Short mmCIF file of C-alpha atoms in Angstrom, two decimals:
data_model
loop_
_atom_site.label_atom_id
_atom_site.label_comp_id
_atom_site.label_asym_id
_atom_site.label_seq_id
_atom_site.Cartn_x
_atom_site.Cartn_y
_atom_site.Cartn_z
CA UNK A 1 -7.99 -43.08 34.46
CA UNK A 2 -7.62 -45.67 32.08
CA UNK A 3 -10.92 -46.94 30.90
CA UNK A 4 -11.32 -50.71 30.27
CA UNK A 5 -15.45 -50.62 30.38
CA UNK A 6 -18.29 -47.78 29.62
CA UNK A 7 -22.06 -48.76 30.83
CA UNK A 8 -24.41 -46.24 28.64
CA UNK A 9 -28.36 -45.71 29.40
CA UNK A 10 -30.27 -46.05 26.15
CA UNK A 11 -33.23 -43.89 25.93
CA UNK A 12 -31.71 -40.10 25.77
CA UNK A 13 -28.33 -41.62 25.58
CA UNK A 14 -27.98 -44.05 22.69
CA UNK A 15 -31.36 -43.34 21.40
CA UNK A 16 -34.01 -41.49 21.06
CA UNK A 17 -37.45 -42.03 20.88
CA UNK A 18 -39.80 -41.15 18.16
CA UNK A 19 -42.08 -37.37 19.08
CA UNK A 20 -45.39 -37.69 20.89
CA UNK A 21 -46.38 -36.54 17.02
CA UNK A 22 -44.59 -39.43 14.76
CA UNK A 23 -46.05 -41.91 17.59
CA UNK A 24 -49.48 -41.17 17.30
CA UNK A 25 -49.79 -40.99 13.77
CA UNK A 26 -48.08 -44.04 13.33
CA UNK A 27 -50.44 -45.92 15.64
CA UNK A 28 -53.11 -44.30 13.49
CA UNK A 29 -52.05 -45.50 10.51
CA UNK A 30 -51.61 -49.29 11.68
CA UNK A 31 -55.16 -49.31 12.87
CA UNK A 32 -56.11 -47.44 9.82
CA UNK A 33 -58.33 -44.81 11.12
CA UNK A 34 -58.28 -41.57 10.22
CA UNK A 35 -59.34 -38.09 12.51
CA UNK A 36 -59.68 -34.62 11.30
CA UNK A 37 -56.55 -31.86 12.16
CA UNK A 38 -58.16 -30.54 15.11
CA UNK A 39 -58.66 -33.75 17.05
CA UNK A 40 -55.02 -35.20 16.21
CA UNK A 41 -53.62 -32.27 17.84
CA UNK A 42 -56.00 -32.26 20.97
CA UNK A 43 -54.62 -35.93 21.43
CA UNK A 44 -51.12 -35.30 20.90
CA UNK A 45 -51.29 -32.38 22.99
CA UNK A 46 -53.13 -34.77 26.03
CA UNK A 47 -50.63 -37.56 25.74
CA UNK A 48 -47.47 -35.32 25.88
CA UNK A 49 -48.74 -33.69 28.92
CA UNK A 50 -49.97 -36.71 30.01
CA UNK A 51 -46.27 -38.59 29.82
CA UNK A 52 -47.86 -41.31 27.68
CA UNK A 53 -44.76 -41.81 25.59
CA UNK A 54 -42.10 -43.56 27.50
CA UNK A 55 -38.92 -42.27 26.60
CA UNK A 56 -40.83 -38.65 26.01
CA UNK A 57 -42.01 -36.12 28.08
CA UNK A 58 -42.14 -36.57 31.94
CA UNK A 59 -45.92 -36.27 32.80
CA UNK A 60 -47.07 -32.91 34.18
CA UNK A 61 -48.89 -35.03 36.73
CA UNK A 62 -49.13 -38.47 37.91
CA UNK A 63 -52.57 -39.72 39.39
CA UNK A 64 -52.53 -40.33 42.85
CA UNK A 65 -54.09 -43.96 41.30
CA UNK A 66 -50.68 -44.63 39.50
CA UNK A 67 -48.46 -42.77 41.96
CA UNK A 68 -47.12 -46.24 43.45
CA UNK A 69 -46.78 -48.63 40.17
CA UNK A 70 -44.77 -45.22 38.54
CA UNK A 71 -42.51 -45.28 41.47
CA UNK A 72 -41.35 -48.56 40.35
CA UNK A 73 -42.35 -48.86 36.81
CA UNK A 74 -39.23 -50.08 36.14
CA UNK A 75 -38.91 -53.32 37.90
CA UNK A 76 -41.18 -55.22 35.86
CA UNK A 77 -43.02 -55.58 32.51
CA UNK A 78 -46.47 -55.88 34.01
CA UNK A 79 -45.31 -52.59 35.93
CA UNK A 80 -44.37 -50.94 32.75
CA UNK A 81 -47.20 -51.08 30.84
CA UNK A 82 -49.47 -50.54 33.72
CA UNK A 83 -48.12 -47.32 33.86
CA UNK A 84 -47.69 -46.08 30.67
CA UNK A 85 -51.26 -47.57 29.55
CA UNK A 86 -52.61 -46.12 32.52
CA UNK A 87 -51.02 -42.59 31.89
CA UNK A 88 -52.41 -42.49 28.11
CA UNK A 89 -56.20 -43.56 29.14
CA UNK A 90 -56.36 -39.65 31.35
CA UNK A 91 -57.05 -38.75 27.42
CA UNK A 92 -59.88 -39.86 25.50
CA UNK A 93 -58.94 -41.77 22.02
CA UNK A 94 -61.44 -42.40 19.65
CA UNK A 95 -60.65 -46.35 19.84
CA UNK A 96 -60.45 -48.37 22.96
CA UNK A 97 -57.51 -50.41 21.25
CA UNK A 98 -55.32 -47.59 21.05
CA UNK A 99 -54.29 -47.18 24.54
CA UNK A 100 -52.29 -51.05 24.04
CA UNK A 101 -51.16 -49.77 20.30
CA UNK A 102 -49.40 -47.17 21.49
CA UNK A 103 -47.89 -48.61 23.90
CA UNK A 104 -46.96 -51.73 22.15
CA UNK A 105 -45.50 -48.90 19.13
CA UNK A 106 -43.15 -47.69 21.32
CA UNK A 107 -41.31 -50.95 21.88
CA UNK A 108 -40.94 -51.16 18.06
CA UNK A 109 -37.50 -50.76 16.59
CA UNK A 110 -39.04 -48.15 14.20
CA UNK A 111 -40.04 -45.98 17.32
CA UNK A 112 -35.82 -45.36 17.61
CA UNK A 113 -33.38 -43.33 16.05
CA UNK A 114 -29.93 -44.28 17.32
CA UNK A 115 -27.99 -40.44 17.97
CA UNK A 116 -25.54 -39.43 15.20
CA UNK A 117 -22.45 -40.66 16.45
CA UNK A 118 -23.52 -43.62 18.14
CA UNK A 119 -22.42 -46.13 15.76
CA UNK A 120 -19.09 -44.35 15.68
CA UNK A 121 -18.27 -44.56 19.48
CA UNK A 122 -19.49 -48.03 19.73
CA UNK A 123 -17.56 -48.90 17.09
CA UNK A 124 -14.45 -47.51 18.57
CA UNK A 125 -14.27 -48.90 22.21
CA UNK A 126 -14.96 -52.24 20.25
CA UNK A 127 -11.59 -51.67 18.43
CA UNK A 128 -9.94 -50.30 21.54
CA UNK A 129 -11.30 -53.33 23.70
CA UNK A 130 -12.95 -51.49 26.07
CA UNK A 131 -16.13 -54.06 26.94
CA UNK A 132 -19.44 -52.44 26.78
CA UNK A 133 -22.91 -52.95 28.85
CA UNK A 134 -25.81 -51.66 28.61
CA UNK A 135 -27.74 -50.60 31.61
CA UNK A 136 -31.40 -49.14 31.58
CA UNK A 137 -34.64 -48.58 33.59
CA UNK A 138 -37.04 -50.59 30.94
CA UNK A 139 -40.18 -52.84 31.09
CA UNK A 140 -39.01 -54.62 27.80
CA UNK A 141 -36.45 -56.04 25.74
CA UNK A 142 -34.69 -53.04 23.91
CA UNK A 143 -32.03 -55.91 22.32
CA UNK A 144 -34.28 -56.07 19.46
CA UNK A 145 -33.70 -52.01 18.70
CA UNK A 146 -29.86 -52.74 18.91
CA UNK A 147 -29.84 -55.23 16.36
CA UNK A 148 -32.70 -53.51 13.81
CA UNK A 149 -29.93 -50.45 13.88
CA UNK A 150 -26.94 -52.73 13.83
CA UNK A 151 -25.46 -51.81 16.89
CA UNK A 152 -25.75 -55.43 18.32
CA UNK A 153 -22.55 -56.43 17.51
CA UNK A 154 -20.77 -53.60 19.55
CA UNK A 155 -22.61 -54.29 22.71
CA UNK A 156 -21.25 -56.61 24.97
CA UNK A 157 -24.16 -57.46 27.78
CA UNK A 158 -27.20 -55.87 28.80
CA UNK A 159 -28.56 -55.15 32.34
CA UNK A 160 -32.60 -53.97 31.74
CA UNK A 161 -34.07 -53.33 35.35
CA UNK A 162 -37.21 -55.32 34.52
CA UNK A 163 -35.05 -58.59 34.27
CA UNK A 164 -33.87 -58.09 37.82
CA UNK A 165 -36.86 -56.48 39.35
CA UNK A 166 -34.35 -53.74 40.68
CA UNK A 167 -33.94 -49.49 38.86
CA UNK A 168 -31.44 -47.29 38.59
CA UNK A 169 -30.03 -45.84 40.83
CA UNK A 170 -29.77 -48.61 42.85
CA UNK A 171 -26.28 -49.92 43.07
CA UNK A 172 -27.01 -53.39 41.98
CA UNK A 173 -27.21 -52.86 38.41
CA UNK A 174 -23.88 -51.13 38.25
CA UNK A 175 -22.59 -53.63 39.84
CA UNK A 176 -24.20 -56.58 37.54
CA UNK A 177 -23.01 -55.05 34.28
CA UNK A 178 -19.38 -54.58 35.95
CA UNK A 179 -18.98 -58.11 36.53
CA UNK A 180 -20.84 -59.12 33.41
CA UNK A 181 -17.72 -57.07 31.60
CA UNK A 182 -15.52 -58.57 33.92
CA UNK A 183 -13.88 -55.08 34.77
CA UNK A 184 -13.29 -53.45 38.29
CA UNK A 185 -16.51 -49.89 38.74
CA UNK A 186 -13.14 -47.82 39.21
CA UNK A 187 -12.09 -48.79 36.08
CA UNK A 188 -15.29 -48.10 34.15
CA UNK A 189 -17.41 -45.42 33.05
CA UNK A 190 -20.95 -44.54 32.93
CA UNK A 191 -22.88 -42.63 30.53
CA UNK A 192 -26.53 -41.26 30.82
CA UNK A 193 -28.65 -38.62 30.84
CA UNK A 194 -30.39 -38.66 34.14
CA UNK A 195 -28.36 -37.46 36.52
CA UNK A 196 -29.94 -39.14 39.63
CA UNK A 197 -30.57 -42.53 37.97
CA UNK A 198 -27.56 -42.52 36.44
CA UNK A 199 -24.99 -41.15 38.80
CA UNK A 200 -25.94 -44.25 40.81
CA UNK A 201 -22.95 -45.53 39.53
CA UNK A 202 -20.83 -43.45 41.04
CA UNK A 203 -21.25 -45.36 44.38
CA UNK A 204 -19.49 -48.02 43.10
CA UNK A 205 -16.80 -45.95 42.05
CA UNK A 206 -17.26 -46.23 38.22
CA UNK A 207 -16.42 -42.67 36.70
CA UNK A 208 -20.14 -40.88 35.69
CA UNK A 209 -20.17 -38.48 32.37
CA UNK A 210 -23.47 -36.68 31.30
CA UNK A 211 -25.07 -36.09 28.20
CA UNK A 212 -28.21 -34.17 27.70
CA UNK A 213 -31.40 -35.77 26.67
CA UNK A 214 -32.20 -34.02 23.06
CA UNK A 215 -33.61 -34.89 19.93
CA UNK A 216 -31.52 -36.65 17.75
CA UNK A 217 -30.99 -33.43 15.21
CA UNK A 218 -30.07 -31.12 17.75
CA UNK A 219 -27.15 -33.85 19.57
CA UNK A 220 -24.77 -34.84 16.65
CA UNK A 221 -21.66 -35.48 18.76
CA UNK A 222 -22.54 -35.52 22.53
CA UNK A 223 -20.94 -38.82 22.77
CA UNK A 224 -17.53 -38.62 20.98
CA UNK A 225 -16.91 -35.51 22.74
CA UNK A 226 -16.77 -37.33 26.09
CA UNK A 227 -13.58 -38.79 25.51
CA UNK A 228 -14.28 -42.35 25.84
CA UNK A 229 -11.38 -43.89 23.58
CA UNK A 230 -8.07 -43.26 23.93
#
């Protein structure tokens, strides 16, 4: 096929998010407080199996309390945060105020690495003029982490599910950020990491490639080995 448009996810596609580790003690540090080895550890360990970070681990288990607002976490900001806050208060902080500071860290620019050969790729469909969208299940703005990396520029539009109160893999979105490029889904291709939310696409007819979900040091060149520019 010839490609004229690529849609890419962003968490565990263009970016990664900070470990359960770097995101706690960064909280720590803004709020200035201070716990012993022991403790930091008992809370990292609670909020990665908790699913606390979003963008991080999947929770071993959701509370039958949050079960419906994570179902749909996605479609809203309120929704978001309900869930995510709710998921990191199953572990006991030493502050009350840290459950919102970690969430609110995690929407921070600083929070994201952008993978190795991001720029690169981005950078190339630009000069090839293939049009590029964005299109993730988010309960923010992520445009902010595009432009903090400089990666702004090579974007072309953004669909974020909590603007339209619809997730992946719903068809809609695919089919918002195809006409936002102005290019036909059997012309395009789609790049995630989540194979159900992501190969949503595919009912449109846009072309779905995979990439796994690692950390940034262990994925140097997922992306330009997908073949995207001619």
């Amino acid at each position: 096929m010839m490609i004229k448009g690529v849609l890419f996810d962003f968490s565990g596609t263009l970016f990664r998010i900070e470990s359960v580790r770097s995101w706690l003690a960064a909280v720590l540090a803004e709020q200035e407080m201070r716990v012993d080895a022991a403790d930091f550890e008992r809370y990292a360990e609670g909020l990665t199996a908790a699913g606390a970070l979003p963008g991080g681990p999947a929770p071993q288990h959701v509370p039958d309390r949050l079960a419906e607002v994570w179902a749909t976490r996605d479609e809203s900001a309120e929704r978001h945060r309900e869930a995510y806050v709710g998921l990191a208060r199953q572990v006991a902080l030493p502050d009350p105020g840290l459950y919102d500071a970690l969430y609110d860290r995690h929407r921070s620019p600083a929070a994201w690495r952008p993978y190795p050969d991001a720029e690169e790729v981005l950078g190339s469909l630009r000069a090839s003029g293939i049009r590029v969208c964005v299109v993730s299940n988010i309960g923010w703005d992520l445009r902010p982490v595009f432009r903090a990396h400089g990666l702004d520029a090579r974007v072309d539009a953004y669909v974020l599910s909590y603007e339209h109160g619809v997730q992946k893999p719903d068809p809609q979105l695919f089919h918002t950020a195809c006409t936002l490029i102005q290019q036909d889904p059997t012309d395009v291709v789609m790049v995630g990491d989540d194979r159900h939310a992501d190969g949503g696409a595919a009912a449109l007819g846009c072309d779905v490639r995979f990439v796994e979900h690692l950390p940034v040091e262990e994925r140097p060149d997922a992306l330009r080995a997908l073949g995207l520019v001619p």
